[in-house]
Each structure stands twice: as structure tokens, then as C-alpha cells.
Coordinates of C-alpha atoms and ligand atoms in Angstrom, one line a residue:
X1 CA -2.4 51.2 25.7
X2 CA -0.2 48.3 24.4
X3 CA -3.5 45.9 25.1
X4 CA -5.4 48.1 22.5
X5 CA -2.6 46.8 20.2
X6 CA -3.7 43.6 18.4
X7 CA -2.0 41.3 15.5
X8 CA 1.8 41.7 15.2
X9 CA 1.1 45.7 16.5
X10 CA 4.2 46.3 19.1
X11 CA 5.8 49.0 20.8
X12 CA 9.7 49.2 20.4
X13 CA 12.2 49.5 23.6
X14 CA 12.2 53.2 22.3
X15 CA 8.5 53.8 21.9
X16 CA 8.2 53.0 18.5
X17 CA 5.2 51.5 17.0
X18 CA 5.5 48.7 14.7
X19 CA 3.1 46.9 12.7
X20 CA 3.9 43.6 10.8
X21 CA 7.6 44.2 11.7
X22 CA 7.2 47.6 10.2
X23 CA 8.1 50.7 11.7
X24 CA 5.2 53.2 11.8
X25 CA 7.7 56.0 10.8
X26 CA 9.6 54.2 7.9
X27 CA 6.0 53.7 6.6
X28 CA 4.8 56.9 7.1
X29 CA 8.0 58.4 5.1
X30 CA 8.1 56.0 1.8
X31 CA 3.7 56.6 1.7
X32 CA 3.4 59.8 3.4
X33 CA 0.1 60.1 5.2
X34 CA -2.8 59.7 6.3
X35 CA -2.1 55.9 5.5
X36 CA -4.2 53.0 6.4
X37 CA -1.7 50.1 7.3
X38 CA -3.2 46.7 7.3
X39 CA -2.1 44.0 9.1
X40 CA -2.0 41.2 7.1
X41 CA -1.3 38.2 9.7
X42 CA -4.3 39.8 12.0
X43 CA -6.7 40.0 9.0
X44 CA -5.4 36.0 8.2
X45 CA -6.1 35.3 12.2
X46 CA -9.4 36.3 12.2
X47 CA -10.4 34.6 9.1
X48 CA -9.1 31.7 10.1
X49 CA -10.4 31.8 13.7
X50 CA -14.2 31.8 12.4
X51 CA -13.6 28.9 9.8
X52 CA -11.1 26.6 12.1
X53 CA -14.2 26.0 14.9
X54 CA -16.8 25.0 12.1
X55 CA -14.2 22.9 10.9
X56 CA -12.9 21.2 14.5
X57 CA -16.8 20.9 14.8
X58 CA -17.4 18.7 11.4
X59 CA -20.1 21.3 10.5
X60 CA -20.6 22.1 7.0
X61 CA -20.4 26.1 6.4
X62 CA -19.2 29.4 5.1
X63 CA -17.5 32.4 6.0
X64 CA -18.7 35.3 3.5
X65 CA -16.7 38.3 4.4
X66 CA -19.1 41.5 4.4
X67 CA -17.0 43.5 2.1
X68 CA -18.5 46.9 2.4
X69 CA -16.1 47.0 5.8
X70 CA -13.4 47.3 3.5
X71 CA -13.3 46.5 -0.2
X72 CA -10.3 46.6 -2.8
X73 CA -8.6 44.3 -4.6
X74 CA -5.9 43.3 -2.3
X75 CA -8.4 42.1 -0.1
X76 CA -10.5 39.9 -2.0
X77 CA -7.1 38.7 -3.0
X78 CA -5.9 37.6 0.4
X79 CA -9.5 36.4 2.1
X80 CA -10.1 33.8 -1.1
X81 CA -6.9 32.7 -0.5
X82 CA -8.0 32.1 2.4
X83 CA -11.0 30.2 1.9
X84 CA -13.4 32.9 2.6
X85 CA -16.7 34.0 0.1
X86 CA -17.8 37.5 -0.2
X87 CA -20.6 39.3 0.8
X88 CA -21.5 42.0 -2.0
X89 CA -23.7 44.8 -1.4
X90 CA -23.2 46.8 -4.9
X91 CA -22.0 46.2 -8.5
X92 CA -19.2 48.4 -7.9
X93 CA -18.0 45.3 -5.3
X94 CA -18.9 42.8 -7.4
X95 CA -16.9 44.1 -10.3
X96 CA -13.9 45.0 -7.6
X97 CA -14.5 41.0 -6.4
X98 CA -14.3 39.7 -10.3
X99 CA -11.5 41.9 -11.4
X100 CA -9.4 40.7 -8.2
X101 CA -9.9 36.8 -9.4
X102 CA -13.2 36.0 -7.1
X103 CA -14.9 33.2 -8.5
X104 CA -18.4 34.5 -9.3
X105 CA -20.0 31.4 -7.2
X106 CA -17.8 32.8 -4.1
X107 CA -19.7 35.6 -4.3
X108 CA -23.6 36.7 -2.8
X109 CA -25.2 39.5 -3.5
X110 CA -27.2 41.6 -0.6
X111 CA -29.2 44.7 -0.4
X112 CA -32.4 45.9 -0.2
X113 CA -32.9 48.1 -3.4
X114 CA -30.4 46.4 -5.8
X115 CA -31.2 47.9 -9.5
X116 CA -32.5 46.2 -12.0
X117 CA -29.1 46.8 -14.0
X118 CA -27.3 45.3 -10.7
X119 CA -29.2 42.1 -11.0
X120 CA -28.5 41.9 -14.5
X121 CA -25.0 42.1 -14.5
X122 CA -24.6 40.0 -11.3
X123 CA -26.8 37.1 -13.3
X124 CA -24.9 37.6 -16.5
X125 CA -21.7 37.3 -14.0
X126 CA -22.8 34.1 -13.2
X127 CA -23.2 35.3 -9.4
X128 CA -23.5 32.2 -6.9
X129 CA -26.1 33.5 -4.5
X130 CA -28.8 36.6 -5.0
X131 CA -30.0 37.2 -0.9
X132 CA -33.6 38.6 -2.0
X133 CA -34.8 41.0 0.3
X134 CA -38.6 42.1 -1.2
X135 CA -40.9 41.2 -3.2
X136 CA -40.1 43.5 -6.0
X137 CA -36.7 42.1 -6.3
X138 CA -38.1 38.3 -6.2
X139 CA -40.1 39.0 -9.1
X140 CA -37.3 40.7 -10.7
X141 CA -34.4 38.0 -10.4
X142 CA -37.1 35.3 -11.2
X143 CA -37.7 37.5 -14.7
X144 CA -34.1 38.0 -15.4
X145 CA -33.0 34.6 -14.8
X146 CA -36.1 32.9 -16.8
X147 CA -34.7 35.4 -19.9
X148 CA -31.4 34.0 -19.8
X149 CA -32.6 30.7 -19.3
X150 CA -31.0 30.1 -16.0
X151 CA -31.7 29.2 -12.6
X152 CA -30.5 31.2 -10.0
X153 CA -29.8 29.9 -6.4
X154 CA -31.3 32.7 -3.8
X155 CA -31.6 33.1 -0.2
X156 CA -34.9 34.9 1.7
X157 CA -33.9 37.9 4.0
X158 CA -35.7 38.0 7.3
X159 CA -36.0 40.3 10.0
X160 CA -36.6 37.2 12.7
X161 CA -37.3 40.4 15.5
X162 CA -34.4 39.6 16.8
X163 CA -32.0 43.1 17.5
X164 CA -29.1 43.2 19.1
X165 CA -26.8 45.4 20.3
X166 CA -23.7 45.7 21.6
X167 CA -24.1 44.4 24.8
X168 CA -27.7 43.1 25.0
X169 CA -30.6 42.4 22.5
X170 CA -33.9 42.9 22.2
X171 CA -37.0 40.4 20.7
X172 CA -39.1 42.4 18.2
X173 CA -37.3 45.5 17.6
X174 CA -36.0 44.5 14.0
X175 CA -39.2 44.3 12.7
X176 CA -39.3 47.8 12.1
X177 CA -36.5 47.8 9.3
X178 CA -35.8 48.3 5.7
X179 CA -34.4 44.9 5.3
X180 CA -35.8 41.8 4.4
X181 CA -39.1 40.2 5.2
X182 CA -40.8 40.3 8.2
X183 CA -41.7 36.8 9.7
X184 CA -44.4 37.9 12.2
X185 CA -46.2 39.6 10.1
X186 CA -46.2 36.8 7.2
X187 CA -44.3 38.2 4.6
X188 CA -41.5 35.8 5.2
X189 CA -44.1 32.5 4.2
X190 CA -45.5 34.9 1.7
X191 CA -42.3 35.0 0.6
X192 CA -41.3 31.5 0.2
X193 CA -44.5 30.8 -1.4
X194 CA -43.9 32.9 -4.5
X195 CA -40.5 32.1 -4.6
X196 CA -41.0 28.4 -4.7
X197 CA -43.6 29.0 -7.5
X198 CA -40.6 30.6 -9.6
X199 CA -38.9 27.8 -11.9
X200 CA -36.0 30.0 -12.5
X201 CA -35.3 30.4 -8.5
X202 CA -34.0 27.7 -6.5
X203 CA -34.3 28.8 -2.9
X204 CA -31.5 27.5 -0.8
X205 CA -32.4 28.9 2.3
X206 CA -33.1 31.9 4.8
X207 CA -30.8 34.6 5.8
X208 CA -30.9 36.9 8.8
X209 CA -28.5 39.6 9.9
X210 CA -29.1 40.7 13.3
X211 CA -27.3 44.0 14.2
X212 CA -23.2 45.2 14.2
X213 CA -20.6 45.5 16.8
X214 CA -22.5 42.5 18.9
X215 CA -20.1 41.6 21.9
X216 CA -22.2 38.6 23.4
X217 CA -24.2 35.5 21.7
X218 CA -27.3 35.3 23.0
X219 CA -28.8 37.4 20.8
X220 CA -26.8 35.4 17.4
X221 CA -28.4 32.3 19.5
X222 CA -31.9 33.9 19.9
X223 CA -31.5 34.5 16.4
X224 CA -30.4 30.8 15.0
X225 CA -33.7 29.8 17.3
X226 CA -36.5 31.8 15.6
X227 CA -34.5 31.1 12.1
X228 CA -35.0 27.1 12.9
X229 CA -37.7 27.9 14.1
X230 CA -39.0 28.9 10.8
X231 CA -37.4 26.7 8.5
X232 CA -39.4 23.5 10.9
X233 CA -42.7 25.5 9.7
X234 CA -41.6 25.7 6.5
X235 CA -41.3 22.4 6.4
X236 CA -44.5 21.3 8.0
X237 CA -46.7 23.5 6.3
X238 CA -44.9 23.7 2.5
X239 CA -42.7 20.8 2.4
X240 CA -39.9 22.7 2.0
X241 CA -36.5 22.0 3.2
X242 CA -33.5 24.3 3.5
X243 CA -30.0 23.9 3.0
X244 CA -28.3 27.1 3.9
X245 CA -28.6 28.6 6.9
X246 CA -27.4 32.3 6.7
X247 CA -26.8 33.9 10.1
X248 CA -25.3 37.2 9.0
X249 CA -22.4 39.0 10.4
X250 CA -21.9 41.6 13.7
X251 CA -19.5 40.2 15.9
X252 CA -18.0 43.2 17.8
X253 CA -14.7 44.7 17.7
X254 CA -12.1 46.4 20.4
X255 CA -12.4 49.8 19.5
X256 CA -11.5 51.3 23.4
X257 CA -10.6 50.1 26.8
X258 CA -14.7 49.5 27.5
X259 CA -15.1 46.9 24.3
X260 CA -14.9 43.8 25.1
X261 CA -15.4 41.3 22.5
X262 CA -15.7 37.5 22.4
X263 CA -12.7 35.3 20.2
X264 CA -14.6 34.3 16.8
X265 CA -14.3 31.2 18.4
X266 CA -17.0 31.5 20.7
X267 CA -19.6 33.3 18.7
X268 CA -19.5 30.1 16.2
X269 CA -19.7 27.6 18.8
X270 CA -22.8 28.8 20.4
X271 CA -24.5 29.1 17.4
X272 CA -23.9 25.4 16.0
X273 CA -24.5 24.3 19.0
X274 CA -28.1 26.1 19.0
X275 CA -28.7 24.9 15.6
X276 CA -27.5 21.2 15.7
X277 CA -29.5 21.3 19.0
X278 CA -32.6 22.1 17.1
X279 CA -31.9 20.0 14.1
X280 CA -31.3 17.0 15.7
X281 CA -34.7 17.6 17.9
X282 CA -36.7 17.4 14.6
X283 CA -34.9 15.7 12.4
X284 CA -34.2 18.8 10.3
X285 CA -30.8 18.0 8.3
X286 CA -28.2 19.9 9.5
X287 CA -28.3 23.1 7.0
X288 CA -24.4 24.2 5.7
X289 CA -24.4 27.4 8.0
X290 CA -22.6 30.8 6.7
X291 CA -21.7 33.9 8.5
X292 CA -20.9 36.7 7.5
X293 CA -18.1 38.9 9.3
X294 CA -17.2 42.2 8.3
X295 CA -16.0 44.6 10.7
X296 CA -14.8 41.5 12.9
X297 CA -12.2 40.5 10.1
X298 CA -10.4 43.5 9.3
X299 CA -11.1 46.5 12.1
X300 CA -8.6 45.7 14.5
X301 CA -5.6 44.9 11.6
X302 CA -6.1 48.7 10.2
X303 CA -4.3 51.4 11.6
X304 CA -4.8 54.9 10.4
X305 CA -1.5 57.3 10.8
X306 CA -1.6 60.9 10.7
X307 CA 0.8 63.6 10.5
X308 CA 0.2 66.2 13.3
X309 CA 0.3 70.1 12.1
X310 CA -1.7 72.7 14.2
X311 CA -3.0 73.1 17.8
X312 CA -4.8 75.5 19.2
X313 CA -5.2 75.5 23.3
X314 CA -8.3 77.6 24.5
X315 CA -7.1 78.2 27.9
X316 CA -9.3 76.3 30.5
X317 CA -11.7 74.5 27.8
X318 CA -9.7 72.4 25.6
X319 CA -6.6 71.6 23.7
X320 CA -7.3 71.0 19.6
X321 CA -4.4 68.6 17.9
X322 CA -4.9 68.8 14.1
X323 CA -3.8 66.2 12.0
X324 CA -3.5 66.2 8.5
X325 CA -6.9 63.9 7.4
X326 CA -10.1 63.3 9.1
X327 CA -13.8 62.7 8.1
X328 CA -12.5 62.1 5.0
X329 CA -11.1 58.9 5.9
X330 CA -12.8 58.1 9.2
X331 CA -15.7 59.3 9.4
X332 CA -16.9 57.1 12.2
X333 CA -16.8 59.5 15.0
X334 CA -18.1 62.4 13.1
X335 CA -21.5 60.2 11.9
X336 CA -22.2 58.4 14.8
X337 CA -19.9 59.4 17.3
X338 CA -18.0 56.3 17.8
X339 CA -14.8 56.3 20.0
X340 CA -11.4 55.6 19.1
X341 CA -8.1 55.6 21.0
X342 CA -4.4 55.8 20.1
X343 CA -1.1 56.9 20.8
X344 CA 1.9 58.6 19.2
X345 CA 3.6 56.4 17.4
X346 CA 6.9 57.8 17.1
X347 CA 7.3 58.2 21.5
X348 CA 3.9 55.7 22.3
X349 CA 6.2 55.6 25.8
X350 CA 6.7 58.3 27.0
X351 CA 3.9 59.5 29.9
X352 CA 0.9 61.7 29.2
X353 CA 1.1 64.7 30.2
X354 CA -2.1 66.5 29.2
X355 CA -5.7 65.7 27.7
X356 CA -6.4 66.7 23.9
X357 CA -9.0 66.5 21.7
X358 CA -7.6 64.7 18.2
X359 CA -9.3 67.0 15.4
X360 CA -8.9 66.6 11.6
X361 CA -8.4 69.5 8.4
X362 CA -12.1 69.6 6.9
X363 CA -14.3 72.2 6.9
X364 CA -16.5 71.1 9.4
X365 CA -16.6 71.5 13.6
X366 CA -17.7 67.6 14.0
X367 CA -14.8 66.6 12.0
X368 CA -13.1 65.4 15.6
X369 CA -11.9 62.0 15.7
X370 CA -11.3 61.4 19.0
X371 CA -13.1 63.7 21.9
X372 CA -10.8 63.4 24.3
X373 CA -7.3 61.5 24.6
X374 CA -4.3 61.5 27.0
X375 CA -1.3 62.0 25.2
X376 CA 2.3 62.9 25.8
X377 CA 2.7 67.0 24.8
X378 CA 1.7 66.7 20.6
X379 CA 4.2 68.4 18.6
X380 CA 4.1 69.6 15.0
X381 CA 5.4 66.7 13.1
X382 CA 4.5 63.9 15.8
X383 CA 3.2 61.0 14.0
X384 CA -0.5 60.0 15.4
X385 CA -2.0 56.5 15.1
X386 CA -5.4 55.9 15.3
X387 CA -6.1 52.3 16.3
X388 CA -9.0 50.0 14.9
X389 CA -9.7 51.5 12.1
X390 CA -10.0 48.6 9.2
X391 CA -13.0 48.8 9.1
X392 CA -15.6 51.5 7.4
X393 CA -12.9 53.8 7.4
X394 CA -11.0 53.6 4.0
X395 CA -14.5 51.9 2.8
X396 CA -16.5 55.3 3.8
X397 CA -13.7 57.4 2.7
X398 CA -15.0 60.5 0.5
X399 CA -13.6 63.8 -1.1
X400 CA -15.0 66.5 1.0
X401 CA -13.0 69.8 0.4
X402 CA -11.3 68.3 -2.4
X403 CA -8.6 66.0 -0.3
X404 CA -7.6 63.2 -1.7
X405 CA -8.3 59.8 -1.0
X406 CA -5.0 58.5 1.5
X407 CA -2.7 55.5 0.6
X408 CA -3.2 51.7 1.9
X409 CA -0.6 49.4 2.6
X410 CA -0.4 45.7 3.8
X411 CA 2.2 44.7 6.0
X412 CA 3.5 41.7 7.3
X413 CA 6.9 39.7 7.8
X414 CA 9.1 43.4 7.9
X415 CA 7.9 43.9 3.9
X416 CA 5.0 46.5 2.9
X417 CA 3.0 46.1 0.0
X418 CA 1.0 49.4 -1.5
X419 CA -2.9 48.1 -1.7
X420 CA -4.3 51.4 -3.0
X421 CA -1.8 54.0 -4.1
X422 CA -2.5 57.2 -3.0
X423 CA -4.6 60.0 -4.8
X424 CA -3.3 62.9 -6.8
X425 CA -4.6 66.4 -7.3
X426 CA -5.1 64.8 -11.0
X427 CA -7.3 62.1 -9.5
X428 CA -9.6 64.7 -8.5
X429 CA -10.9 66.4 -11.3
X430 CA -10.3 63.0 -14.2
X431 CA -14.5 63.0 -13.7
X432 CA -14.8 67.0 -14.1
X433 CA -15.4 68.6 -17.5
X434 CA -15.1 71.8 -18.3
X435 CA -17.7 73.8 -19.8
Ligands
PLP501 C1 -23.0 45.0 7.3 C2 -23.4 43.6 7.2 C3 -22.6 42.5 7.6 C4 -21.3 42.7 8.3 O1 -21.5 43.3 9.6 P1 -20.3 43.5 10.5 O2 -20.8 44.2 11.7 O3 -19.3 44.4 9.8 O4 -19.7 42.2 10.8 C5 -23.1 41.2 7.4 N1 -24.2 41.0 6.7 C6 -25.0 42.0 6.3 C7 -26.3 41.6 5.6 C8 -24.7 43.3 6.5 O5 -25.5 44.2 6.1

């Protein structure tokens, strides 16, 4: 288990887990739980591990964090501190981003049906870089930006038909996808066309974002090819030269024993090298080239810890350990059946003695977080950790049944540091109104 434990994560002599020289249990008495604890040297590791290889490589770039993995103030906070940009999918993160003390110009906005009152605010905001995904939206920013007078810096969206997953991709398969415009088909020249015609719109470049939880590079390489590949055709046939290269985000994550992710390191390597490889062939100039990590940044810093109440054991079939949250705040497992491990984190030592299925409190049969676990015997009171989980937990956290919303602390150097306080039965109904 302890290689499932990442960042400052330990186990004492006693069995104790500790997190940013915290114990699990001192943190679980001052916040009660659930509580997501954060990690903050592993969240400062990762961020630096993507930017240090561009940098040791003399290449221009830009780490955008994808913010949708996990998005409050804290956050932005610490990742502009540390050089990172922001990848904003809503004006909700946007005004989270601004109120936080993001410059707007750190910030770029993505999605495929932002709202015309979303595009206005993020222009009136001063926003640094629209990602335009359709042709409704081009014509959109283009009108917004020529009534204020200003011109806005975009990038194009395309689906290259490159989709990866986890452990493989596949050429093609992305062109059947709500994002962005399709290159095979011609949208994507289409696209550029128009936009070019646009005297409010400065296009900067081409973005692409190939698939999540990626754990080799050929298909981000396959993907940095046909994306050259493009931008060399664009320049033959409309004189048009890029200077941003956006290669999206994806880079996988340890979630169990059978992930088995590459350092940041890596992924960034073998995409410059793709790209100054083409560059140089053609005597394209070297574009600045962003990423855009999400899950990669923050997933294996959060750790989610539970208070265990009830079981019930149905003799032969299966043992049900209940712990006090659920698909409220992971809902992973329950939408898409994705696997987590942990461990107890008040006795993480001593042996396993039997195989239970970790369930949570909501009103639902799906609401299991993990299927099937080996754990010492669970006891009322135990305190569960489930590992990996900074990111889309917290971020997809909702209010089904009523429960509210857990606590989030950061943790590092033996101090912890409330991120989002906790919410109160009070919380709950400040939106209701009686009739
Ligand atoms: C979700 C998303 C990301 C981040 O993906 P991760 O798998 O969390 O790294 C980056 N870019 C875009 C456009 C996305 O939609």
C-alpha cells in the first residue's frame, strides 16, 4: 500500500497516516469529516515537474492548469504562485480565478457552449485567451469584442482524430465529438478563414485536447504531428503563422496498483521533441507550447477521510463498510466506475484480515466507492482514507439527500490550513424560499 502513497503521504511506526507532517487523526478531529486533505508540497511537485523540463529545454511555453479538476480559491492562489495559468471552463471559475488575485491575461477560457453572457463578462474581464470551439461562438466573440472596441486574442479547437486512452490511442476516433472543429472534414480551415477575416480576433493559434488519464505519449506525439501538421498547411495555403501551440491536458494518474503513469517529465519531453522536430524540418518558428494538466496536478495530493459507522455482512456474498460521505463527494466510482484504493488510517499496519466493499450514506445502491478492498476488521469509528482523490472529487461534489458539502484543508510543513470550510445545515437552504 505505502507505494500508493505519494507527496509527503507516510505511515507512522504505529500505522498512522500522515500527510504533510499531519496526522490523519488530529485532522480528522479539529475538521471532522469527510475531509479532503491536500497536499500542498505534491500539488507544488507536479507543477513544477511540467514547467522545469520546458525550461531545462529553452522552449518557450505554458502550463494552464485545467481547473474544473479542482477549483477554489486556495488553489488558484498557490498554482499562480507558482507560475502556472488557468484553464477556465465556466464563469463561475473565472470569477473564483479573479476573486483569488488571477491576473485576467493568466487566464483562457474553454468550452463548447459558453453563453453569450459568459463571453461577455470574460471580455469585459479583460480575459487573456477565448479557446473558440464553433462557429457560433467565433462569430459571437468577434461581435462582442468589435462592440467594446477591443481585440481579443483566441485559440481554434480541433479535434486532430487523434483519441487516446489510457493505455493506447486510436487515429480517427475523436472526430466524432462535441468539441472543437473537425480538421478532416474542413471545418478547422473553415475555421481559420473566418476567423482571420475578424478585425476584432487575433488568432494566436490551435488547440487540441486529446483524451484524460493518458498513461503513455504516443498518442500526445501523434497528436503534436497532425497539429504541425496543420499549422504547415495553414501556412502554405493562407499565409498564416501561429504562435501558440495548445496541446491540452490528460496525463494519467496512480489511482490503483494497475496505473502506471509516466513523471510529467517525460510526457513534455516527447512532445517538444515532436514539435521542434517538425519545426525545424520546415522552418516553422518554434510556436510557445502550453499544456494543460488537470487531474495530473492535484489527484494524487488529495486524500479523502471518512468516518466509518455501519456494516452489514450478508453471510457468503459480501461485507458492506459505511462511511459517513459518498457520491456526494466522490462520485467517480458511482458515474463511471473508476477504482480507488486505501487503507485505514488510524492502524494502515496492521494485516488484512477480510475483503469489504467500502459503501457511502446516500440514497442510492451505486453509491459504493470502492467494490472490493482488503482491509484489517473495519470498526465503527475507524478512520478510512481514500487515496487519489484531488481530483473531480471536491470539484463534482453535490447535495444529494441534503448532505453537506465536506471541509478542505491544505497541509504541509506539520501546519493545516482550512481551504473551504465546511457546510452547515444553514448553508443548505440560504437559496430556498419559502412560499
Ligand atoms: C479536462 C480538460 C483538461 C484536463 O484534463 P486532465 O485529464 O484533468 O489533465 C485539459 N484541457 C481540456 C480542454 C479539458 O477539457
Amino acid at each position: 500500500m505505502s507505494h500508493l502513497l505519494f507527496g509527503t503521504s507516510q505511515l507512522t511506526e504505529d500505522g498512522q497516516l500522515k500527510i504533510g507532517g499531519c496526522l490523519a487523526t488530529d485532522l480528522a478531529k479539529t475538521y471532522g469529516t469527510p475531509l479532503f486533505v491536500y497536499d500542498v508540497a505534491k500539488i507544488k511537485e507536479m507543477a513544477r515537474g511540467f514547467k522545469q523540463t520546458f525550461t531545462e529545454l529553452a522552449v518557450p511555453h505554458k502550463v494552464m492548469y485545467a481547473s474544473k479538476a479542482f477549483s477554489c480559491q486556495a488553489i488558484y492562489q498557490l498554482l499562480a504562485k507558482e507560475g502556472l495559468g488557468f484553464d477556465v471552463v465556466s464563469a463561475g471559475e473565472i470569477y473564483t480565478a479573479l476573486s483569488a488575485g488571477v491576473s485576467p491575461s493568466d487566464l483562457e477560457f474553454h468550452g463548447n457552449n459558453k453563453t453569450p453572457d459568459e463571453l461577455t463578462y470574460a471580455i469585459n474581464e479583460g480575459i487573456g485567451t477565448i479557446v473558440v470551439d464553433n462557429f457560433y461562438e467565433l462569430n459571437l466573440v468577434a461581435e462582442i469584442a468589435e462592440a467594446k472596441q477591443q481585440t481579443q486574442q483566441i485559440l481554434l479547437r480541433v479535434t486532430p482524430g487523434v483519441d487516446a486512452h489510457t493505455h493506447d490511442y486510436i487515429l480517427t476516433g475523436q472526430e466524432d465529438s462535441k468539441f472543437g472543429f473537425d480538421v478532416k472534414s474542413g471545418q478547422a480551415d473553415q475555421a481559420l478563414q473566418q476567423a482571420l477575416t475578424h478585425q476584432s480576433l487575433q488568432v494566436a493559434g490551435v488547440h487540441c485536447h486529446i483524451g484524460s488519464q493518458i498513461f503513455d505519449t504516443a498518442g500526445f506525439t501523434a497528436a503534436a504531428e497532425r497539429m504541425m501538421a496543420l499549422l504547415i498547411k495553414w501556412r502554405e495555403a493562407y499565409d498564416y503563422t501561429a504562435t501558440i501551440l495548445n496541446l491540452g491536458g490528460g496525463f494519467g494518474v496512480r489511482y490503483t496498483e494497475t496505473d502506471t503513469p509516466l513523471p510529467p517529465q517525460d510526457y513534455v519531453t516527447h512532445v517538444v521533441s515532436e514539435v521542434k522536430k517538425l519545426a525545424c524540418a520546415t522552418d516553422y518558428p518554434l510556436p510557445i507550447i502550453w499544456i494543460e494538466p488537470g487531474r495530473s496536478i492535484v489527484a494524487e495530493a488529495g486524500t479523502t477521510l471518512y468516518t466509518i459507522g455501519s456494516r452489514k455482512d450478508v453471510p457468503g456474498i459480501r461485507k458492506f463498510v459505511a462511511v459517513d460521505g459518498g457520491m456526494g463527494d466522490n462520485i467517480r466510482p458511482a458515474l463511471y466506475q473508476a477504482k480507488y484504493t486505501g487503507l485505514l488510517a488510524n492502524r494502515a499496519l496492521e494485516p488484512a484480515t477480510e475483503t469489504v466493499t467500502i459503501v457511502g450514506k446516500y440514497c442510492e445502491s451505486g453509491d459504493r466507492l470502492i467494490e472490493s478492498i482488503d482491509l484489517p476488521h473495519a470498526e465503527v469509528g475507524d478512520l478510512f482514507a481514500m487515496l487519489t482523490t484531488g481530483a473531480y472529487g471536491y470539484s463534482m461534489a453535490n447535495h444529494y439527500n441534503r448532505n453537506p458539502k465536506p471541509a478542505v484543508v491544505f497541509v504541509e510543513d506539520g501546519q493545516s490550513k482550512l481551504a473551504i470550510r465546511r457546510e452547515t445545515l444553514v448553508d443548505l437552504i440560504m437559496l430556498d424560499q419559502q412560499l
